[in-house]
Coordinates of C-alpha atoms (C1' of nucleotides) in Angstrom, one line a residue:
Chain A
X1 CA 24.9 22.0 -4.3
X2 CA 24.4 25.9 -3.1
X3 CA 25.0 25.3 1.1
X4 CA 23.3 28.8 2.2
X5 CA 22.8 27.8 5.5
X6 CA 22.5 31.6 7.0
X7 CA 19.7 31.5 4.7
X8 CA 17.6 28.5 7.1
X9 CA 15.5 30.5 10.1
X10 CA 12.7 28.8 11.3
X11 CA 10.4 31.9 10.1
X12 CA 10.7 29.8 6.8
X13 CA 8.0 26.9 7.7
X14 CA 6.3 28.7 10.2
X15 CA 4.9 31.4 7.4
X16 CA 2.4 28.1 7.5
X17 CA -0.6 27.5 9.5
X18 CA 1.2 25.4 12.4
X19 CA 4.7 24.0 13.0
X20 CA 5.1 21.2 10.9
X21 CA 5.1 17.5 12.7
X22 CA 8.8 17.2 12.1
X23 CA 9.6 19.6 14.4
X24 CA 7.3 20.1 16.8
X25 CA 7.8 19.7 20.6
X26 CA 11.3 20.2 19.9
X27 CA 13.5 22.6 22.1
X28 CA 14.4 26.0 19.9
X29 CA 18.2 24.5 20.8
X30 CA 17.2 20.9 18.7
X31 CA 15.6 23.1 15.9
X32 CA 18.5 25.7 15.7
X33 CA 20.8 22.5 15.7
X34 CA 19.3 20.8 12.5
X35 CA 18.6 23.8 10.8
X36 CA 22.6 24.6 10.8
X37 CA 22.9 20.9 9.4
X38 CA 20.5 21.4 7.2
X39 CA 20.4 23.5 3.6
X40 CA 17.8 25.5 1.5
X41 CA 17.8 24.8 -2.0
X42 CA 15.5 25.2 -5.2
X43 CA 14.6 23.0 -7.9
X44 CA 13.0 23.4 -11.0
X45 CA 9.9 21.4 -12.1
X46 CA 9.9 18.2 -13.0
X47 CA 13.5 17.4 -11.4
X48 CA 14.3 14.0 -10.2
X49 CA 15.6 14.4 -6.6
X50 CA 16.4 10.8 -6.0
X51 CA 15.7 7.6 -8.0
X52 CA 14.5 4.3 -7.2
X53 CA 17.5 2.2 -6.5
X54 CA 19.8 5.4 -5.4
X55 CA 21.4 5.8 -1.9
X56 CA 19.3 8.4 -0.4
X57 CA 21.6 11.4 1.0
X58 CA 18.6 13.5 2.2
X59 CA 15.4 13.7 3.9
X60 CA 13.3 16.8 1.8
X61 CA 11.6 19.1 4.1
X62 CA 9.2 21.2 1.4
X63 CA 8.7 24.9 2.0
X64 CA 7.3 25.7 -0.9
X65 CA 5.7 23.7 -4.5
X66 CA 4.5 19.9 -5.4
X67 CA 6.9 16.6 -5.1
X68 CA 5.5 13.4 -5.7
X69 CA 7.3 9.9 -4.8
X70 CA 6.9 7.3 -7.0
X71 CA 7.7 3.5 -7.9
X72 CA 8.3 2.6 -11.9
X73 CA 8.9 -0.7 -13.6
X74 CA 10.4 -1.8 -16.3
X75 CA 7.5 -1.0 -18.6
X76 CA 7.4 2.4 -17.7
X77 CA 4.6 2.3 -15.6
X78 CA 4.2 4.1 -12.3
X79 CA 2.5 3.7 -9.2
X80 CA 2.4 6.9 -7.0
X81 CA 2.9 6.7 -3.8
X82 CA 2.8 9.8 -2.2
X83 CA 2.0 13.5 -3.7
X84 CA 3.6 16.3 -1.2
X85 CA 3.1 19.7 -0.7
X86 CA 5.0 22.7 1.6
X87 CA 4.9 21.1 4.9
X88 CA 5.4 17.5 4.4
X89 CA 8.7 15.7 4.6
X90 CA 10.0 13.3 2.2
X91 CA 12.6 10.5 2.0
X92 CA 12.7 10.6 5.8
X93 CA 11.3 7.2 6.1
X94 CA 13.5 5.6 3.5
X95 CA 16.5 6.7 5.4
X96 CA 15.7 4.5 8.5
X97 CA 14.5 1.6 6.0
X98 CA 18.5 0.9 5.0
X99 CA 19.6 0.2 1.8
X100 CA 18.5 2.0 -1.5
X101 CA 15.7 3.9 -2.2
X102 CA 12.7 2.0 -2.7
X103 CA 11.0 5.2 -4.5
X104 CA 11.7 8.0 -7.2
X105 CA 11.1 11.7 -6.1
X106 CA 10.3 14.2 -8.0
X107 CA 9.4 17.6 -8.3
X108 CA 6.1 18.6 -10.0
X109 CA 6.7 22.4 -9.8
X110 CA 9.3 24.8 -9.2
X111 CA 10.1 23.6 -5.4
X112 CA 11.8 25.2 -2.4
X113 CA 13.7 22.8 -0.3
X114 CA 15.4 22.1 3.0
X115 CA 17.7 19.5 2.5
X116 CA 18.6 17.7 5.7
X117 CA 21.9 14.7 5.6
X118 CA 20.5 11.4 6.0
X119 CA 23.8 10.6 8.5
X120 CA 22.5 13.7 10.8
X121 CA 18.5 12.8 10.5
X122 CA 20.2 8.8 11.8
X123 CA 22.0 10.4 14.3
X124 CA 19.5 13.2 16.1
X125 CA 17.6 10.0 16.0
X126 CA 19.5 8.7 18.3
X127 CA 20.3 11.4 20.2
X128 CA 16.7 13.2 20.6
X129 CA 13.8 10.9 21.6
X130 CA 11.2 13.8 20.7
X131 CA 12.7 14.3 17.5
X132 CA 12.7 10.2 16.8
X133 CA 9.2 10.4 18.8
X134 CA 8.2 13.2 15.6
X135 CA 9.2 10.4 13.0
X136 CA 7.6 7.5 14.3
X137 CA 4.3 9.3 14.5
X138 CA 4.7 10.6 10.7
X139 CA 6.1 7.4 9.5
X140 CA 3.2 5.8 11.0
X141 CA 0.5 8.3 9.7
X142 CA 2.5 7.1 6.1
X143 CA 1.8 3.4 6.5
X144 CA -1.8 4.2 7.4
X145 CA -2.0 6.0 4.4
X146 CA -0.6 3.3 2.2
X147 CA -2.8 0.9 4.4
X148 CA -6.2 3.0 2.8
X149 CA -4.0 2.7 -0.6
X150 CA -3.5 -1.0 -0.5
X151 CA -7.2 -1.5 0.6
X152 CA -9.0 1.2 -1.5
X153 CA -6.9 -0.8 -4.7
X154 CA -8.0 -4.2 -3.4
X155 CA -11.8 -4.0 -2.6
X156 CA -12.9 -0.2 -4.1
X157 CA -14.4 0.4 -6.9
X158 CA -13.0 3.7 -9.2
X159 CA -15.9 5.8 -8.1
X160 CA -15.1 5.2 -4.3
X161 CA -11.6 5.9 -4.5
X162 CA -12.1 9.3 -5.9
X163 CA -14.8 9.7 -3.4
X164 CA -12.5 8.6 -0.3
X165 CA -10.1 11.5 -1.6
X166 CA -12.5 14.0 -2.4
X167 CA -14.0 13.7 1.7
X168 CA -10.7 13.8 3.0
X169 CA -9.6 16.8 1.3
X170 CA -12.6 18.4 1.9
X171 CA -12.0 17.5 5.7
X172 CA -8.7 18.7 6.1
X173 CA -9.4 22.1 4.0
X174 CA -12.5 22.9 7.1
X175 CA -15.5 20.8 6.5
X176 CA -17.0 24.3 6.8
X177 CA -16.0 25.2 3.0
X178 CA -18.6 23.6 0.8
X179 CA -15.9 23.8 -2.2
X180 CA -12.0 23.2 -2.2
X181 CA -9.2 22.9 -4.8
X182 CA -7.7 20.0 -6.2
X183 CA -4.2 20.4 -5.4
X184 CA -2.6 18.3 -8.3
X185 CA -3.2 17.5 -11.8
X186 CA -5.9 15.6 -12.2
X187 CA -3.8 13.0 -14.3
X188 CA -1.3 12.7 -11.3
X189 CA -4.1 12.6 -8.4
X190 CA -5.9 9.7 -11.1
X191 CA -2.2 8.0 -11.1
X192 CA -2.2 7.8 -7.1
X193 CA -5.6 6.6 -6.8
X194 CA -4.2 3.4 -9.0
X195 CA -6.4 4.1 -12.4
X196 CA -5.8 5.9 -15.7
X197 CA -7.2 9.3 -16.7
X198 CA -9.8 8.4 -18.5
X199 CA -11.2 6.1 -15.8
X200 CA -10.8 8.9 -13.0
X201 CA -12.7 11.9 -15.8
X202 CA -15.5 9.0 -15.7
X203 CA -15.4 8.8 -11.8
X204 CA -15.9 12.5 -11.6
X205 CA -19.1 12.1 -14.2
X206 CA -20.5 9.4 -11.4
X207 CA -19.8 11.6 -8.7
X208 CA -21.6 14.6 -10.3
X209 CA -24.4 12.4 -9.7
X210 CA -24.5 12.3 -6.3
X211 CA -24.4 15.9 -5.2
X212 CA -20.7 17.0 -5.9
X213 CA -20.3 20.3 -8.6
X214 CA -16.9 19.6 -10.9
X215 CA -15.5 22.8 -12.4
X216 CA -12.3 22.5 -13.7
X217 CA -10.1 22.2 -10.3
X218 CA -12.7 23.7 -8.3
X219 CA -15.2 20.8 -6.1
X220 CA -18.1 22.3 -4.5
X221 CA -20.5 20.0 -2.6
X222 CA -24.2 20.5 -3.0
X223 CA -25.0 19.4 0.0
X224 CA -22.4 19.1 3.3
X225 CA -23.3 15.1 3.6
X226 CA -22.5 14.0 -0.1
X227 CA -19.3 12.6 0.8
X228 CA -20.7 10.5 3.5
X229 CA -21.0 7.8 1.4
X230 CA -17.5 7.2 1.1
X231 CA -16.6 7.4 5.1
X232 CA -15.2 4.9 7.5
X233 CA -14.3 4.2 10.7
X234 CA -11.0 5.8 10.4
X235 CA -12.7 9.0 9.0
X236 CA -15.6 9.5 11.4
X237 CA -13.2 10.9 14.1
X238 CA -11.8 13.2 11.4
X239 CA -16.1 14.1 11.0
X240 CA -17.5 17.3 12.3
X241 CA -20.6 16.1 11.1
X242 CA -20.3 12.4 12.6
X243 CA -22.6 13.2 15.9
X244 CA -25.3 14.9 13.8
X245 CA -27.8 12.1 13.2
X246 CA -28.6 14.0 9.5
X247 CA -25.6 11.8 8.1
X248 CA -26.9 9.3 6.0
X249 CA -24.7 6.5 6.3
X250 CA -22.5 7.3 9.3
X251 CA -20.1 4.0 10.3
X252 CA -20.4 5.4 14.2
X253 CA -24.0 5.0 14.2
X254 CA -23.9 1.8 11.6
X255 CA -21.9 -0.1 13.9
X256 CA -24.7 0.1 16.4
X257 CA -27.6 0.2 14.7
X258 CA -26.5 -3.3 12.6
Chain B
X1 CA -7.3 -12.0 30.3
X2 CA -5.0 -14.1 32.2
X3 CA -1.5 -12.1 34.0
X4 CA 1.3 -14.5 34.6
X5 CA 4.3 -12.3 34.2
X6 CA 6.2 -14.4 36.1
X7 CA 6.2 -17.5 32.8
X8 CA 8.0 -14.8 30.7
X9 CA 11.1 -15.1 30.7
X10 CA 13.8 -13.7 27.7
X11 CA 14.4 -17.1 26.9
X12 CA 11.0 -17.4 25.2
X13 CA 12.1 -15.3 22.0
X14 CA 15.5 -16.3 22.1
X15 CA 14.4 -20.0 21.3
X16 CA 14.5 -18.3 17.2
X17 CA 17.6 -18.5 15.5
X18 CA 17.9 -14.2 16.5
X19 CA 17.0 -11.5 18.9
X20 CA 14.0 -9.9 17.3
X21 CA 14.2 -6.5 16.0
X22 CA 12.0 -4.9 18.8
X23 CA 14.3 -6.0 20.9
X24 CA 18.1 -5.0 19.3
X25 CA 20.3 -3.6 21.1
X26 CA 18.0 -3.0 24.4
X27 CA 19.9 -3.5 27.9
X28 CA 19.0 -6.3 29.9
X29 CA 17.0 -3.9 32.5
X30 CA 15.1 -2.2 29.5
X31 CA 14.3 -5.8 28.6
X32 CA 13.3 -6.6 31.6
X33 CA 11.1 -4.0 32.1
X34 CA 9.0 -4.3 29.0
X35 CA 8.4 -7.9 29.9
X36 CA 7.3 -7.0 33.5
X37 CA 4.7 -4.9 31.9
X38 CA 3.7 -7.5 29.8
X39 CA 1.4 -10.5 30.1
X40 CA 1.7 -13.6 27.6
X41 CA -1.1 -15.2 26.7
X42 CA -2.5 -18.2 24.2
X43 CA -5.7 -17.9 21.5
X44 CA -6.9 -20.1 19.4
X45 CA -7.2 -20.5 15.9
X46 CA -9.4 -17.8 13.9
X47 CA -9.9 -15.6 16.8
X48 CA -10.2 -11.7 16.4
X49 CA -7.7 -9.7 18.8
X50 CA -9.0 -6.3 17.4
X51 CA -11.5 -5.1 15.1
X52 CA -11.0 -2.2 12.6
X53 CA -12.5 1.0 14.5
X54 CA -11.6 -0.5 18.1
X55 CA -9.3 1.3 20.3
X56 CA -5.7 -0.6 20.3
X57 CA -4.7 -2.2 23.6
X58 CA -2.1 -3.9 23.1
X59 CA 0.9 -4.8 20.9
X60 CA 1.1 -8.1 20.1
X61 CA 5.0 -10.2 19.7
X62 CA 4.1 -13.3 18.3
X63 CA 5.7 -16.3 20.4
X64 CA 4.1 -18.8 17.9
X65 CA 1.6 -19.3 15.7
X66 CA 0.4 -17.4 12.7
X67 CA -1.4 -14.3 12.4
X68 CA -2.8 -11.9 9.8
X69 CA -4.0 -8.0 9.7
X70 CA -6.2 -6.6 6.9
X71 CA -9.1 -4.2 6.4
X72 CA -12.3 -5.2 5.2
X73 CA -15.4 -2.7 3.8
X74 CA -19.3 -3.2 3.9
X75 CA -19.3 -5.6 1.1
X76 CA -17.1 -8.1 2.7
X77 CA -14.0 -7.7 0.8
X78 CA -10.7 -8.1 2.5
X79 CA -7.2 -6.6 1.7
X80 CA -4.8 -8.7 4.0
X81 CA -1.8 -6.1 4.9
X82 CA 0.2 -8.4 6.6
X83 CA 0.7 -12.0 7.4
X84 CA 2.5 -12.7 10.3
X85 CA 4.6 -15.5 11.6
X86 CA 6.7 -15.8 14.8
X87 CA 9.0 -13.4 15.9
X88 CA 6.4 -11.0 14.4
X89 CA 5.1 -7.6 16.2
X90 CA 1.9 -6.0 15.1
X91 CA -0.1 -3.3 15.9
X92 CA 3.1 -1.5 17.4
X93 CA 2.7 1.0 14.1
X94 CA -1.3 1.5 14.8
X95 CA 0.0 2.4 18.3
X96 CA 1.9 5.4 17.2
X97 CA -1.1 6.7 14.5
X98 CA -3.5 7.6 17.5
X99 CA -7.0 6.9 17.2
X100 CA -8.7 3.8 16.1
X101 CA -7.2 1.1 14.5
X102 CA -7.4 0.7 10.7
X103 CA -6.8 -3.1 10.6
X104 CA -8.8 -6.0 12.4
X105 CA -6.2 -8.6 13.6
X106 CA -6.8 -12.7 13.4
X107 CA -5.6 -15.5 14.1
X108 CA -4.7 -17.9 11.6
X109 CA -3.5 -21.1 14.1
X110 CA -3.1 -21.6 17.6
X111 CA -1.1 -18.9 18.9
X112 CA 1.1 -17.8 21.7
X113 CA 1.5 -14.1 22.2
X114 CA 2.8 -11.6 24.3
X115 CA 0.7 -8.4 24.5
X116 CA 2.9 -5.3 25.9
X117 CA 0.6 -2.3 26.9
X118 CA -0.4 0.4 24.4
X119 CA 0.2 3.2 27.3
X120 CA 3.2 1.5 28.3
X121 CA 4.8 1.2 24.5
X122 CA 3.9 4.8 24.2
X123 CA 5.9 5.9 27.5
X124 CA 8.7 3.5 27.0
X125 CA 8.9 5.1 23.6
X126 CA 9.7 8.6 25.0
X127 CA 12.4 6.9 27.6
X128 CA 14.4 4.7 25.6
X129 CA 15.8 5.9 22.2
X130 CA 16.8 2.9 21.0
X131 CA 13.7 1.3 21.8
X132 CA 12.1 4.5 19.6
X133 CA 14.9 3.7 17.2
X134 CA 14.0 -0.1 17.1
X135 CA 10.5 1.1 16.7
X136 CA 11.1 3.5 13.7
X137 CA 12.9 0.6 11.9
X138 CA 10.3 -2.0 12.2
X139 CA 7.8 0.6 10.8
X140 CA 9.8 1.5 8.5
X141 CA 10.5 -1.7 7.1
X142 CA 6.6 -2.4 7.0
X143 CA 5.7 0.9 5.0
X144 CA 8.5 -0.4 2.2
X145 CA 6.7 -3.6 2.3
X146 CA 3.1 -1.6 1.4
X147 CA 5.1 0.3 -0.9
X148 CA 5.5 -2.8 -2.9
X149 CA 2.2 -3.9 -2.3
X150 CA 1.0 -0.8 -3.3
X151 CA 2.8 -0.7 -6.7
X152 CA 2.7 -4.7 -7.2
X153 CA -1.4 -4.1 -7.4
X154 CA -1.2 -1.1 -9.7
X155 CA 1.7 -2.0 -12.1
X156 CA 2.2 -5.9 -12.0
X157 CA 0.2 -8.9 -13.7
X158 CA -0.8 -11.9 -10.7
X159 CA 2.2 -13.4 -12.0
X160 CA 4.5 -11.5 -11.8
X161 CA 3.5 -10.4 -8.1
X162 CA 3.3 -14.2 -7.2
X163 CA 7.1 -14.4 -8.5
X164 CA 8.0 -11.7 -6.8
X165 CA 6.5 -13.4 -3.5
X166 CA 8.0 -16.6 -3.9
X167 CA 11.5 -14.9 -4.5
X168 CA 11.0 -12.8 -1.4
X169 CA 10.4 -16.4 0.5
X170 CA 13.4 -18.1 -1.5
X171 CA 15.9 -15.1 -0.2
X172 CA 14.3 -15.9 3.2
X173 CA 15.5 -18.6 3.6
X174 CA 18.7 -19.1 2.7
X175 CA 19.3 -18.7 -1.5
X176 CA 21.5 -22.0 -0.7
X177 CA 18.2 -23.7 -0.7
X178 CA 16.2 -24.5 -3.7
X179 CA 13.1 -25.0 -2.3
X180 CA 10.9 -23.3 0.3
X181 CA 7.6 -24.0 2.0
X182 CA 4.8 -21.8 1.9
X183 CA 4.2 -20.3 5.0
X184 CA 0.4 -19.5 4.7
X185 CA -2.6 -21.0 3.4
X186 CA -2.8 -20.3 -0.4
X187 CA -6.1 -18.5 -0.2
X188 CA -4.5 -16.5 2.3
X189 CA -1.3 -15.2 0.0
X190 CA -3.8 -14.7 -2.8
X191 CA -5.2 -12.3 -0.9
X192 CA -2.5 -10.2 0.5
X193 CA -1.3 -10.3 -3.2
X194 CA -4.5 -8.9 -4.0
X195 CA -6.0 -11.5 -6.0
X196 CA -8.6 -13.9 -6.2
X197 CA -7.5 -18.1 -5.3
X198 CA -8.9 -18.6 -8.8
X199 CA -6.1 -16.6 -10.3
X200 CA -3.3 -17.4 -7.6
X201 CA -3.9 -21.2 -9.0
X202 CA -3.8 -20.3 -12.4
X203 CA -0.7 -18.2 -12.2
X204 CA 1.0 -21.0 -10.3
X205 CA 0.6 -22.9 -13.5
X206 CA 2.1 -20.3 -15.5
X207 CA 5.4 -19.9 -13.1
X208 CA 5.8 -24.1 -13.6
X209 CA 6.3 -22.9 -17.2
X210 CA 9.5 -20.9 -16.4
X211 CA 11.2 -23.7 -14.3
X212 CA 9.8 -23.9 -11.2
X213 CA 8.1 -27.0 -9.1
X214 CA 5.2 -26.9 -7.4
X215 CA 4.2 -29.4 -5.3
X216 CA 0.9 -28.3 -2.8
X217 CA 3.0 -26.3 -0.1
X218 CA 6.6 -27.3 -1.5
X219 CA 8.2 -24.7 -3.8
X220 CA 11.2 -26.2 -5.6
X221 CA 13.5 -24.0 -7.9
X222 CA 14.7 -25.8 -11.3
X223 CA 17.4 -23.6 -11.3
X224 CA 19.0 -21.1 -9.0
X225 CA 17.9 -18.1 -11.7
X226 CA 14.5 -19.1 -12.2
X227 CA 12.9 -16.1 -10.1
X228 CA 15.7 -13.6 -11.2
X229 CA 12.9 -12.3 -13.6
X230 CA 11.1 -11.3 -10.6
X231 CA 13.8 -9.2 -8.9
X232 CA 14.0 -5.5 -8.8
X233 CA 16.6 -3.1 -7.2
X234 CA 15.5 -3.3 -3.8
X235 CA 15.6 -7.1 -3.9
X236 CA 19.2 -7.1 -5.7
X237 CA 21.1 -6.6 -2.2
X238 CA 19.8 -9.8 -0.5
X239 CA 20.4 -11.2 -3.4
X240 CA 23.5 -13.8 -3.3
X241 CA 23.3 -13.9 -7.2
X242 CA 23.4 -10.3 -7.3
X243 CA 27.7 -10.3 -8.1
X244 CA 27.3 -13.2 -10.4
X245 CA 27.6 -12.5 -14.2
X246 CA 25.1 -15.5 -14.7
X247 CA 22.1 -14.1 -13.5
X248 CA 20.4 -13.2 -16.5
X249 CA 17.7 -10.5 -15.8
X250 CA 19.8 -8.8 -12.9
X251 CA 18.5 -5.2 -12.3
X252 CA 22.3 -4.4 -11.4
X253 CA 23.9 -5.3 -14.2
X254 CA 20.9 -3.5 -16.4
X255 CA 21.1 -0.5 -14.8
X256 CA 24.8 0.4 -16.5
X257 CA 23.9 -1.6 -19.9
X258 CA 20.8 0.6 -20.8
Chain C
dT1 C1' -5.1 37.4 -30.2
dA2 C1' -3.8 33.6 -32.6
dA3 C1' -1.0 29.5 -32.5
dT4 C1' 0.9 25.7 -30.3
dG5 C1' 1.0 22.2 -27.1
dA6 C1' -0.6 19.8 -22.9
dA7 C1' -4.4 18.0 -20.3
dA8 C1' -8.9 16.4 -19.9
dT9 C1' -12.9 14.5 -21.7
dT10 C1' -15.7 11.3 -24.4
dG11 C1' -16.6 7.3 -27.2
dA12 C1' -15.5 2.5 -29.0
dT13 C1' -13.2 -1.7 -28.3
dT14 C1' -10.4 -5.1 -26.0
dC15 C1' -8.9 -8.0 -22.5
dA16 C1' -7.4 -9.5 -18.0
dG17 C1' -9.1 -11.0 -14.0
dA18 C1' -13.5 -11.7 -11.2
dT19 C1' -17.2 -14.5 -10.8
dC20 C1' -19.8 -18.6 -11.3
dA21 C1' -19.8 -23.5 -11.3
dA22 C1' -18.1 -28.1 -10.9
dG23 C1' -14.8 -31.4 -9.6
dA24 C1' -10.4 -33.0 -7.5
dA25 C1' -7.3 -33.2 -3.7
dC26 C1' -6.3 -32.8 0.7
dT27 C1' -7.6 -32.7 6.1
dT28 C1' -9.6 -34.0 10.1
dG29 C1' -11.9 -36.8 13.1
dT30 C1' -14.4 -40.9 14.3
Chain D
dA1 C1' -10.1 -46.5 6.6
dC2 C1' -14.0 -43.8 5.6
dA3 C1' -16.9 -39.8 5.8
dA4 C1' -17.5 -34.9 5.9
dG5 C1' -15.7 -30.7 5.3
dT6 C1' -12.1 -27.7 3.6
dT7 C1' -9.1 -26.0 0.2
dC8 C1' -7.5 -26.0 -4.3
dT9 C1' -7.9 -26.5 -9.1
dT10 C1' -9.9 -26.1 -13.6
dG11 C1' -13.2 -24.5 -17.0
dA12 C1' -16.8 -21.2 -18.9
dT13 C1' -18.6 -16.8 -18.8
dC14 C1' -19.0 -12.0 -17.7
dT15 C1' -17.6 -7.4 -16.6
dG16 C1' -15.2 -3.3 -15.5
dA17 C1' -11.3 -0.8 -16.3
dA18 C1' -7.4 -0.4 -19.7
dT19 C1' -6.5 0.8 -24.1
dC20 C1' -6.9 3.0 -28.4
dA21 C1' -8.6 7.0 -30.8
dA22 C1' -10.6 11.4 -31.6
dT23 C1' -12.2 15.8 -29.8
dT24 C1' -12.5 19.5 -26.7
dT25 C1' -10.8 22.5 -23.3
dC26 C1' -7.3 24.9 -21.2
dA27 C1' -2.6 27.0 -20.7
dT28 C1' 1.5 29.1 -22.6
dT29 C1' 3.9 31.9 -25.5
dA30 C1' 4.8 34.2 -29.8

DNA sequence: TAATGAAATTGATTCAGATCAAGAACTTGT
DNA sequence: ACAAGTTCTTGATCTGAATCAATTTCATTA
């Protein structure tokens, strides 16, 4: 463990579009004070930061690369639960769960880290309500996200799932852009959407169908209301085309209308 | 809506055998004052306190009576997130998301509830760390839970998650006992366990095979090992097995043979 | 640029769990 | 205690996604 903490200034995560949620609303005294707690580290791909069943010792802020966390049985198989990129935070739930780690983390590229003690995340907890303010509202954006997950394995068909991820990428990269990038392996983003490969490659041959160009990692929409079909009422408000009336199958208007 | 602040009194939660979570370690006065902002109300059985897509009111601490949360698509299909039992808070997480809320919420029984303020539970949150901290735990605690949800429906067999149920519910309540009631409706489990009552039944039948009773709500273990099968390593620490060399599937014990 | 290996696609087959359908067991109320 | 409605169980069938297997495409490195 390389402790370079003279190395941590918060120009690091705000190269980024905004401040990340972590740390936002926080005085620049708070930040300064978990930064010098905190150190930078890098990891190589495919490194296991923490496994299922370990004491977890750190949150993982990610500055820059791919993590996913995952759960595995016995049999080797895996269910994905989250896949993170620079910006999110990892583990920092776990750490006010108790106990061991419920998941496995892992790095899916080369990965710049700040590493931040689980004792000091408990205890600024305590001590800072915007910072425990920061957590709940990301801890609770999580469990909505597993919410979708648990419900989009339960009741959705292949084809929907994939659909349900394509709009909300292409919602958070600027409904504007007609095309984005998949930002994981296709085998790891078919993984996370609970089916194998070779069921998500057929997905994308359904989804082709309905308006939506596949080329290679690159999605480009044909039209800006393909992905409508796949929208809900948690979505709309995320929608910059939900008070146009061209949507096809809007649940704002749906609601009314039915 | 019907305000009689006055009729709650501390008293009312403290009935259960321990002060529940949301309200650890809170000072009498910060007790106090969440209750005076409360109202405590009854419903009956199968009502709907909040639709998916409605703005969330309230919180809802469960005085008595059963509840459930789940999320349901055109079709009709249902994935049941939670099923909730006295002593039980919901919607506290959806609270802290912002927006709409992703879950409708139902009654199952008769039920007594007290519903704290959404503004108020937001506010509070700011004031009272330990109230944010009690918060952060709860949620917490719930996103493990859809953790295992998540990978019970992508990586276990309907037997294996019903096992894995049923030994959650045997650690419950007390190991000492060998048999347990089942707190819901079966339909219902099936449900959250993301399965169809058809196959709940039939993999009932299959866990008879491996020593245990079942007699319509009345779980009865053979033998104190006969859901160790079903463990995994975030079970082992509630289990009171876990030190004992009999157990013979124990994930501890594996985990330094392989 | 060719060679090697990994990832993705495509096709054929299998199988677990959903669905459909009927009957049994349990509740509830009169 | 009986009738009516649930809920649960059991059986038969069907279907969609997993699995198995073979290419194809792409990325990496010699």
């Amino acid at each position: 463990m390389i402790k370079n903490k003279t190395d941590i200034s918060p120009s690091i995560f705000f190269a980024g579009s905004k401040k990340p949620q972590l740390f936002q609303g926080l005085s620049e005294d708070s930040l300064q004070h978990i930064l010098e707690n905190s150190t930078l580290q890098n990891f190589p791909k495919d490194q296991i930061l923490i496994q299922q069943g370990d004491i977890p010792e750190y949150a993982y802020f990610i500055v820059s690369g791919q993590m996913r966390s995952f759960r595995s049985n016995s049999d080797g198989n895996e269910a994905t639960i989250r896949m993170l990129e620079a910006g999110d935070v990892c583990m920092e739930a776990v750490i006010f769960m108790g106990g061991t780690s419920p998941i496995t983390v892992q790095t899916l590229s080369d990965t710049r880290i700040i590493l931040i003690p689980n004792k000091f995340m408990k205890s600024f907890a305590v001590q800072d309500t915007q910072f425990a303010n920061n957590l709940l509202r990301i801890v609770t954006h999580h469990y909505k996200n597993a919410m979708h997950q648990i419900d989009a394995m339960a009741t959705k068909t292949p084809v929907q799932r994939v659909g349900y991820y394509f709009l909300q990428k292409h919602i958070e990269q600027g409904s504007d852009h007609m095309d984005f990038e998949l930002p994981f392996k296709k085998s790891t983003i078919a993984n996370h959407l609970g089916m194998t490969p070779e069921t998500f490659s057929r997905a994308l041959q359904q989804i082709k169908k309905i308006g939506v160009e596949i080329d290679g990692e690159i999605i480009r929409l044909k039209d800006a209301y393909a992905l409508c079909h796949f929208c809900d009422t948690d979505t709309v408000h995320d929608c910059t085309l939900s008070n146009k009336e061209a949507c096809p199958v809007c649940p704002m208007h749906k609601s009314t209308a039915h």
